[in-house]
mmCIF file of C-alpha atoms and ligand atoms in Angstrom:
data_model
loop_
_atom_site.group_PDB
_atom_site.id
_atom_site.type_symbol
_atom_site.label_atom_id
_atom_site.label_comp_id
_atom_site.label_asym_id
_atom_site.label_seq_id
_atom_site.Cartn_x
_atom_site.Cartn_y
_atom_site.Cartn_z
ATOM 1 C CA UNK A 27 25.367 19.397 17.205
ATOM 2 C CA UNK A 28 22.547 18.304 14.965
ATOM 3 C CA UNK A 29 21.039 20.696 12.441
ATOM 4 C CA UNK A 30 17.276 20.224 11.995
ATOM 5 C CA UNK A 31 16.239 21.308 8.509
ATOM 6 C CA UNK A 32 12.612 21.762 7.433
ATOM 7 C CA UNK A 33 12.406 21.060 3.671
ATOM 8 C CA UNK A 34 9.490 22.007 1.463
ATOM 9 C CA UNK A 35 8.522 23.497 -1.871
ATOM 10 C CA UNK A 36 5.523 23.054 -4.129
ATOM 11 C CA UNK A 37 4.037 20.037 -5.845
ATOM 12 C CA UNK A 38 6.478 18.842 -8.523
ATOM 13 C CA UNK A 39 9.225 21.268 -7.463
ATOM 14 C CA UNK A 40 11.660 18.490 -6.534
ATOM 15 C CA UNK A 41 11.262 17.872 -2.785
ATOM 16 C CA UNK A 42 11.598 14.103 -3.163
ATOM 17 C CA UNK A 43 14.495 14.508 -5.573
ATOM 18 C CA UNK A 44 16.459 16.773 -3.204
ATOM 19 C CA UNK A 45 15.582 14.671 -0.159
ATOM 20 C CA UNK A 46 17.010 11.661 -1.984
ATOM 21 C CA UNK A 47 20.275 13.512 -2.676
ATOM 22 C CA UNK A 48 20.506 14.616 0.971
ATOM 23 C CA UNK A 49 19.991 11.003 2.073
ATOM 24 C CA UNK A 50 22.808 9.878 -0.226
ATOM 25 C CA UNK A 51 25.047 12.533 1.327
ATOM 26 C CA UNK A 52 24.376 11.087 4.778
ATOM 27 C CA UNK A 53 21.470 13.128 6.178
ATOM 28 C CA UNK A 54 18.794 11.449 8.252
ATOM 29 C CA UNK A 55 15.507 12.075 6.495
ATOM 30 C CA UNK A 56 11.999 12.037 7.896
ATOM 31 C CA UNK A 57 9.169 12.028 5.347
ATOM 32 C CA UNK A 58 5.914 13.527 6.630
ATOM 33 C CA UNK A 59 3.795 11.922 3.875
ATOM 34 C CA UNK A 60 5.237 8.481 4.596
ATOM 35 C CA UNK A 61 4.341 8.884 8.292
ATOM 36 C CA UNK A 62 0.803 9.993 7.369
ATOM 37 C CA UNK A 63 0.433 6.806 5.292
ATOM 38 C CA UNK A 64 1.814 4.620 8.103
ATOM 39 C CA UNK A 65 -0.544 6.149 10.656
ATOM 40 C CA UNK A 66 -3.501 5.669 8.303
ATOM 41 C CA UNK A 67 -2.864 1.983 7.700
ATOM 42 C CA UNK A 68 -5.779 -0.408 8.255
ATOM 43 C CA UNK A 69 -6.386 -1.028 11.947
ATOM 44 C CA UNK A 70 -4.551 2.100 13.175
ATOM 45 C CA UNK A 71 -6.432 4.397 15.602
ATOM 46 C CA UNK A 72 -6.207 7.319 13.158
ATOM 47 C CA UNK A 73 -8.198 5.408 10.561
ATOM 48 C CA UNK A 74 -10.934 4.685 13.098
ATOM 49 C CA UNK A 75 -11.103 8.373 14.008
ATOM 50 C CA UNK A 76 -11.356 9.320 10.331
ATOM 51 C CA UNK A 77 -14.161 6.791 9.806
ATOM 52 C CA UNK A 78 -15.985 8.126 12.888
ATOM 53 C CA UNK A 79 -15.725 11.712 11.607
ATOM 54 C CA UNK A 80 -16.418 11.182 7.888
ATOM 55 C CA UNK A 81 -18.416 7.961 7.699
ATOM 56 C CA UNK A 82 -17.748 4.485 6.370
ATOM 57 C CA UNK A 83 -17.828 5.731 2.779
ATOM 58 C CA UNK A 84 -14.171 6.743 3.191
ATOM 59 C CA UNK A 85 -13.142 3.164 4.084
ATOM 60 C CA UNK A 86 -12.698 0.538 1.363
ATOM 61 C CA UNK A 87 -14.048 -2.987 1.643
ATOM 62 C CA UNK A 88 -10.569 -4.247 2.589
ATOM 63 C CA UNK A 89 -10.432 -1.830 5.553
ATOM 64 C CA UNK A 90 -7.960 0.628 3.988
ATOM 65 C CA UNK A 91 -8.526 4.346 3.559
ATOM 66 C CA UNK A 92 -10.215 5.478 0.348
ATOM 67 C CA UNK A 93 -8.045 8.540 -0.296
ATOM 68 C CA UNK A 94 -10.022 9.658 -3.335
ATOM 69 C CA UNK A 95 -13.322 9.579 -1.434
ATOM 70 C CA UNK A 96 -11.817 11.455 1.514
ATOM 71 C CA UNK A 97 -10.100 13.941 -0.806
ATOM 72 C CA UNK A 98 -13.374 14.634 -2.617
ATOM 73 C CA UNK A 99 -15.121 15.207 0.737
ATOM 74 C CA UNK A 100 -12.614 17.697 2.088
ATOM 75 C CA UNK A 101 -11.598 19.394 -1.150
ATOM 76 C CA UNK A 102 -14.414 21.935 -1.221
ATOM 77 C CA UNK A 103 -15.232 22.005 2.484
ATOM 78 C CA UNK A 104 -12.930 24.057 4.662
ATOM 79 C CA UNK A 105 -14.499 22.870 7.937
ATOM 80 C CA UNK A 106 -14.086 19.229 6.941
ATOM 81 C CA UNK A 107 -10.478 19.944 6.008
ATOM 82 C CA UNK A 108 -9.857 21.531 9.402
ATOM 83 C CA UNK A 109 -11.473 18.557 11.156
ATOM 84 C CA UNK A 110 -9.266 16.162 9.199
ATOM 85 C CA UNK A 111 -6.204 18.235 10.132
ATOM 86 C CA UNK A 112 -7.107 18.017 13.808
ATOM 87 C CA UNK A 113 -7.169 14.217 13.526
ATOM 88 C CA UNK A 114 -4.086 13.796 11.356
ATOM 89 C CA UNK A 115 -1.611 16.501 12.359
ATOM 90 C CA UNK A 116 -1.010 15.963 16.105
ATOM 91 C CA UNK A 117 0.007 12.265 15.913
ATOM 92 C CA UNK A 118 2.054 12.848 12.739
ATOM 93 C CA UNK A 119 3.865 15.800 14.293
ATOM 94 C CA UNK A 120 4.469 13.776 17.460
ATOM 95 C CA UNK A 121 5.985 10.923 15.432
ATOM 96 C CA UNK A 122 8.185 13.318 13.415
ATOM 97 C CA UNK A 123 9.387 14.912 16.633
ATOM 98 C CA UNK A 124 10.068 11.498 18.175
ATOM 99 C CA UNK A 125 12.208 10.527 15.157
ATOM 100 C CA UNK A 126 13.975 13.904 15.098
ATOM 101 C CA UNK A 127 14.788 13.582 18.799
ATOM 102 C CA UNK A 128 16.189 10.072 18.255
ATOM 103 C CA UNK A 129 18.454 11.513 15.534
ATOM 104 C CA UNK A 130 19.589 14.331 17.847
ATOM 105 C CA UNK A 131 20.303 11.804 20.623
ATOM 106 C CA UNK A 132 22.346 9.757 18.124
ATOM 107 C CA UNK A 133 24.274 12.945 17.290
ATOM 108 C CA UNK A 134 23.375 12.810 13.579
ATOM 109 C CA UNK A 135 24.733 15.846 11.753
ATOM 110 C CA UNK A 136 21.724 16.760 9.657
ATOM 111 C CA UNK A 137 18.090 15.788 10.071
ATOM 112 C CA UNK A 138 15.833 16.683 7.148
ATOM 113 C CA UNK A 139 12.081 16.860 7.671
ATOM 114 C CA UNK A 140 10.366 16.712 4.265
ATOM 115 C CA UNK A 141 7.009 18.417 4.860
ATOM 116 C CA UNK A 142 4.877 19.326 1.812
ATOM 117 C CA UNK A 143 2.804 21.969 3.642
ATOM 118 C CA UNK A 144 5.576 23.399 5.823
ATOM 119 C CA UNK A 145 5.181 26.953 4.555
ATOM 120 C CA UNK A 146 1.390 26.810 4.625
ATOM 121 C CA UNK A 147 1.901 26.652 8.384
ATOM 122 C CA UNK A 148 -0.409 23.715 8.869
ATOM 123 C CA UNK A 149 2.359 21.626 10.346
ATOM 124 C CA UNK A 150 2.281 23.680 13.509
ATOM 125 C CA UNK A 151 -1.098 22.038 14.044
ATOM 126 C CA UNK A 152 -2.735 25.324 14.888
ATOM 127 C CA UNK A 153 -5.039 24.804 17.800
ATOM 128 C CA UNK A 154 -3.433 21.496 18.674
ATOM 129 C CA UNK A 155 -0.672 23.086 20.732
ATOM 130 C CA UNK A 156 1.920 21.111 18.790
ATOM 131 C CA UNK A 157 4.868 23.037 17.427
ATOM 132 C CA UNK A 158 7.792 21.894 15.335
ATOM 133 C CA UNK A 159 11.078 23.634 15.693
ATOM 134 C CA UNK A 160 13.605 23.880 12.881
ATOM 135 C CA UNK A 161 17.091 25.311 12.923
ATOM 136 C CA UNK A 162 16.787 26.192 9.220
ATOM 137 C CA UNK A 163 14.182 25.975 6.475
ATOM 138 C CA UNK A 164 14.717 25.157 2.795
ATOM 139 C CA UNK A 165 12.489 25.777 -0.218
ATOM 140 C CA UNK A 166 12.981 23.690 -3.366
ATOM 141 C CA UNK A 167 12.025 26.144 -6.075
ATOM 142 C CA UNK A 168 11.124 25.982 -9.774
ATOM 143 C CA UNK A 169 8.835 28.369 -11.651
ATOM 144 C CA UNK A 170 5.105 27.686 -11.592
ATOM 145 C CA UNK A 171 5.302 26.676 -15.285
ATOM 146 C CA UNK A 172 7.981 24.058 -14.572
ATOM 147 C CA UNK A 173 5.980 22.817 -11.566
ATOM 148 C CA UNK A 174 3.014 22.194 -13.872
ATOM 149 C CA UNK A 175 5.123 20.521 -16.590
ATOM 150 C CA UNK A 176 6.880 18.161 -14.172
ATOM 151 C CA UNK A 177 3.696 17.293 -12.300
ATOM 152 C CA UNK A 178 1.996 16.471 -15.629
ATOM 153 C CA UNK A 179 4.781 14.175 -16.753
ATOM 154 C CA UNK A 180 5.311 12.497 -13.367
ATOM 155 C CA UNK A 181 1.620 11.900 -12.621
ATOM 156 C CA UNK A 182 0.513 11.532 -16.244
ATOM 157 C CA UNK A 183 -2.241 14.107 -15.800
ATOM 158 C CA UNK A 184 -3.743 16.911 -17.894
ATOM 159 C CA UNK A 185 -2.551 20.528 -17.626
ATOM 160 C CA UNK A 186 -5.854 21.571 -16.005
ATOM 161 C CA UNK A 187 -5.452 18.976 -13.243
ATOM 162 C CA UNK A 188 -1.814 19.953 -12.587
ATOM 163 C CA UNK A 189 -2.810 23.648 -12.532
ATOM 164 C CA UNK A 190 -5.597 22.940 -10.053
ATOM 165 C CA UNK A 191 -3.203 21.118 -7.717
ATOM 166 C CA UNK A 192 -0.598 23.872 -7.947
ATOM 167 C CA UNK A 193 -3.275 26.516 -7.306
ATOM 168 C CA UNK A 194 -4.419 24.718 -4.129
ATOM 169 C CA UNK A 195 -1.065 25.516 -2.492
ATOM 170 C CA UNK A 196 0.551 28.775 -1.437
ATOM 171 C CA UNK A 197 2.364 30.204 -4.507
ATOM 172 C CA UNK A 198 5.894 28.838 -4.642
ATOM 173 C CA UNK A 199 7.368 32.352 -5.018
ATOM 174 C CA UNK A 200 5.930 33.207 -1.584
ATOM 175 C CA UNK A 201 7.407 30.065 -0.055
ATOM 176 C CA UNK A 202 10.753 31.017 -1.502
ATOM 177 C CA UNK A 203 10.588 34.344 0.370
ATOM 178 C CA UNK A 204 9.819 32.592 3.660
ATOM 179 C CA UNK A 205 12.710 30.094 3.529
ATOM 180 C CA UNK A 206 16.210 30.497 4.981
ATOM 181 C CA UNK A 207 17.699 28.643 1.987
ATOM 182 C CA UNK A 208 16.554 28.072 -1.598
ATOM 183 C CA UNK A 209 17.603 25.361 -4.061
ATOM 184 C CA UNK A 210 16.787 26.329 -7.648
ATOM 185 C CA UNK A 211 15.794 23.024 -9.264
ATOM 186 C CA UNK A 212 15.035 24.532 -12.703
ATOM 187 C CA UNK A 213 18.220 23.247 -14.308
ATOM 188 C CA UNK A 214 19.659 19.768 -14.726
ATOM 189 C CA UNK A 215 19.805 17.264 -11.894
ATOM 190 C CA UNK A 216 23.572 17.821 -11.898
ATOM 191 C CA UNK A 217 23.064 21.580 -11.270
ATOM 192 C CA UNK A 218 20.734 20.739 -8.404
ATOM 193 C CA UNK A 219 23.130 18.207 -6.938
ATOM 194 C CA UNK A 220 25.927 20.811 -6.909
ATOM 195 C CA UNK A 221 23.729 23.214 -4.925
ATOM 196 C CA UNK A 222 22.627 20.472 -2.521
ATOM 197 C CA UNK A 223 26.215 19.385 -1.835
ATOM 198 C CA UNK A 224 27.198 23.004 -1.073
ATOM 199 C CA UNK A 225 24.232 23.442 1.272
ATOM 200 C CA UNK A 226 24.900 20.101 2.990
ATOM 201 C CA UNK A 227 28.464 21.190 3.658
ATOM 202 C CA UNK A 228 27.414 24.576 4.989
ATOM 203 C CA UNK A 229 24.797 23.134 7.323
ATOM 204 C CA UNK A 230 26.921 20.292 8.632
ATOM 205 C CA UNK A 231 30.010 22.497 9.113
ATOM 206 C CA UNK A 232 28.100 25.187 10.966
ATOM 207 C CA UNK A 233 26.411 22.478 13.075
ATOM 208 C CA UNK A 234 29.857 21.192 14.081
ATOM 209 C CA UNK A 235 30.733 24.435 15.898
HETATM 210 P P1 ADP B 30 8.007 16.804 -5.404
HETATM 211 O O1 ADP B 30 8.490 15.742 -4.448
HETATM 212 O O2 ADP B 30 8.343 18.187 -4.946
HETATM 213 O O3 ADP B 30 6.554 16.699 -5.779
HETATM 214 P P2 ADP B 30 9.692 15.397 -7.348
HETATM 215 O O4 ADP B 30 11.004 15.314 -6.666
HETATM 216 O O5 ADP B 30 8.838 14.164 -7.382
HETATM 217 O O6 ADP B 30 8.821 16.633 -6.775
HETATM 218 O O7 ADP B 30 9.947 15.931 -8.840
HETATM 219 C C1 ADP B 30 8.855 16.073 -9.767
HETATM 220 C C2 ADP B 30 9.195 15.375 -11.074
HETATM 221 O O8 ADP B 30 10.221 16.122 -11.736
HETATM 222 C C3 ADP B 30 9.744 13.968 -10.909
HETATM 223 O O9 ADP B 30 9.288 13.178 -11.984
HETATM 224 C C4 ADP B 30 11.250 14.161 -10.972
HETATM 225 O O10 ADP B 30 11.913 13.012 -11.452
HETATM 226 C C5 ADP B 30 11.380 15.317 -11.948
HETATM 227 N N1 ADP B 30 12.547 16.193 -11.667
HETATM 228 C C6 ADP B 30 12.934 16.648 -10.456
HETATM 229 N N2 ADP B 30 13.996 17.457 -10.577
HETATM 230 C C7 ADP B 30 14.289 17.524 -11.901
HETATM 231 C C8 ADP B 30 15.279 18.221 -12.683
HETATM 232 N N3 ADP B 30 16.203 19.025 -12.130
HETATM 233 N N4 ADP B 30 15.271 18.048 -14.032
HETATM 234 C C9 ADP B 30 14.329 17.253 -14.611
HETATM 235 N N5 ADP B 30 13.387 16.579 -13.944
HETATM 236 C C10 ADP B 30 13.344 16.711 -12.602
#
């Protein structure tokens, strides 16, 4: 039996770090952001739909997506954000489900779907009819202060910018309440690894029965 785990957290909380450890332990990992980038590559139908909806100003001269221009357009406009979600979410969800199904058919023990906005609920593609099913959900947690510190040092940005990005998401303490499992990534990487190994063993053992 395969266990399908939905993994999330907040910006800078350690999603990529924990996903990497789970991959090393033998999990099959599916990265929602990576799929979004693949589907938005030059020449892909999604990019044409985005250009049709938001205008050529979101396309660079080389035909690739201008993420900053698109981000600036949707940042303050909820309707534009919803329209973008309607274009992006269904094909991305379909591709994640296709990969998850392939892993189930191959009898992989643990499939991890790394989805930044899992707990915001946007992944269910409200209104699109698409639904993702998980056996378990996991929140990678650190305090809001640590989120801001780590985002600043990783992305080399100012505190105000990191705070703005953290504030744009559901508070991480609420996500923690919604998850079946929590990894506390406040300590050293070694502390985190110990927790991840224990969780991996629990999930893969219970999936075996
Ligand atoms: P996310 O994918 O959730 O945005 P990352 O995994 O990229 O977060 O982690 C954010 C930053 O914090 C990265 O630079 C990462 O190397 C660092 N980091 C992650 N976990 C720890 C930890 N336990 N101790 C110190 N630094 C960490």
